[in-house]
Amino acid sequence: MIVVMKVGSPEAEITRISDEFSTWGLTPEKIVGQHKVVIGLVGETALLDPRQLQEISPWIEQVLRVEKPYKRASRQFRHGEASEVVVKTPNGPVVFGEHHPIVVIAGPCSVENEEMIVETAQRVKAAGATMLRGGAYKPRTSPYAFQGHGESALELLAKAREVTGLGIITEVMDSSDLERIADVADVIQVGARNMQNFSLLKKVGAQSKPVFLKRGMSATIEEWLMAAEYILAAGNPHVILCERGIRTFDQKYTRNTLDISVVPVLRNLTHLPIAIDPSHGTGWSTYVPSMSMAAIAAGTDCLMIEVHPNPAKAMSDGPQSLTPERFDRLMQELAVMGKAVNRWQQPAIALA
Ligand code: PEP
Ligand code: MN
């Protein structure tokens, strides 16, 4: 349920009401919106009558039932307002959200060595990306494929951060690595294969770094939002949803089917920021530019794009990785689109 407070409600009254709800066994969550304060209520609310709640204070404007199974993730829980996720980076805050410029995250699939990660970081920064991606712990289909350099790759990511000031995003696969990863990463990625690893979701929800939650390759939108709900319910409100392609009947010409329609659909259902990953979404670098454009047109808040200094030699996901040169050009192309929707703030770049 959500309790919408009248404009100008005294702070003391909001606290008093929240305390009263707590004595009823409910968990009140105060959400300060642009115009109004809303108290979200989670718990056994099914038997409560909204009119009964309304009576406890003259400052309550309205009491509404949240019908969706995901409560905290629902748009209604914030009375229709979008949330923003602010990521602190050495270069300043990077803000993900509907009313902010599009955030571009770029970098290789895997961190391979110091030279390649630092060079890629410098190149994507020069092109206008504000966050660097790079896998240290890699989820691979084959146990014989490159599994990532693990802890030593985290050190290299820290180095790239130090040199460029870019924020770092990297994946956690096992909760025993979480603390180590959270020490280096500005955003923690939960990959498609772990989207419903509920114990991992609870653990990333119990720490404070923002979480980039990729959609499971066969997950429905509702399952995905319920996965986000796990993180929110565990106490971490900083969640970004990332569409990365789903499994459909035709996987011959693309690795996955990028579900672009998810952007407007999620916009209606949730207040959380939305990202699109056209690299895993298509599996082929030639399709990444057009799908990036499409994602911007659809209203994405963020793009995650794989870039590798030498895709032919990449240890993972080479076929879908752009060269730094192609990424430079793509950023110029995207700037036209981004400006058209009034959501572009990346620094201009000069083509060599
Ligand atoms: C990745 O980002 O490199 C990755 C493995 O992503 P996903 O979980 O979407 O497959
Ligand atoms: Mn990858």
CSV table of C-alpha atoms in Angstrom, one decimal, residues 168 184 191 204 277 296:
chain,number,residue,atom,x,y,z
A,168,ILE,CA,33.9,0.7,-12.7
A,184,VAL,CA,36.8,-1.8,-6.4
A,191,GLY,CA,24.6,-11.3,-14.8
A,204,VAL,CA,23.9,-7.6,-3.0
A,277,ASP,CA,23.1,-3.9,-23.8
A,296,ILE,CA,17.8,5.7,-27.5
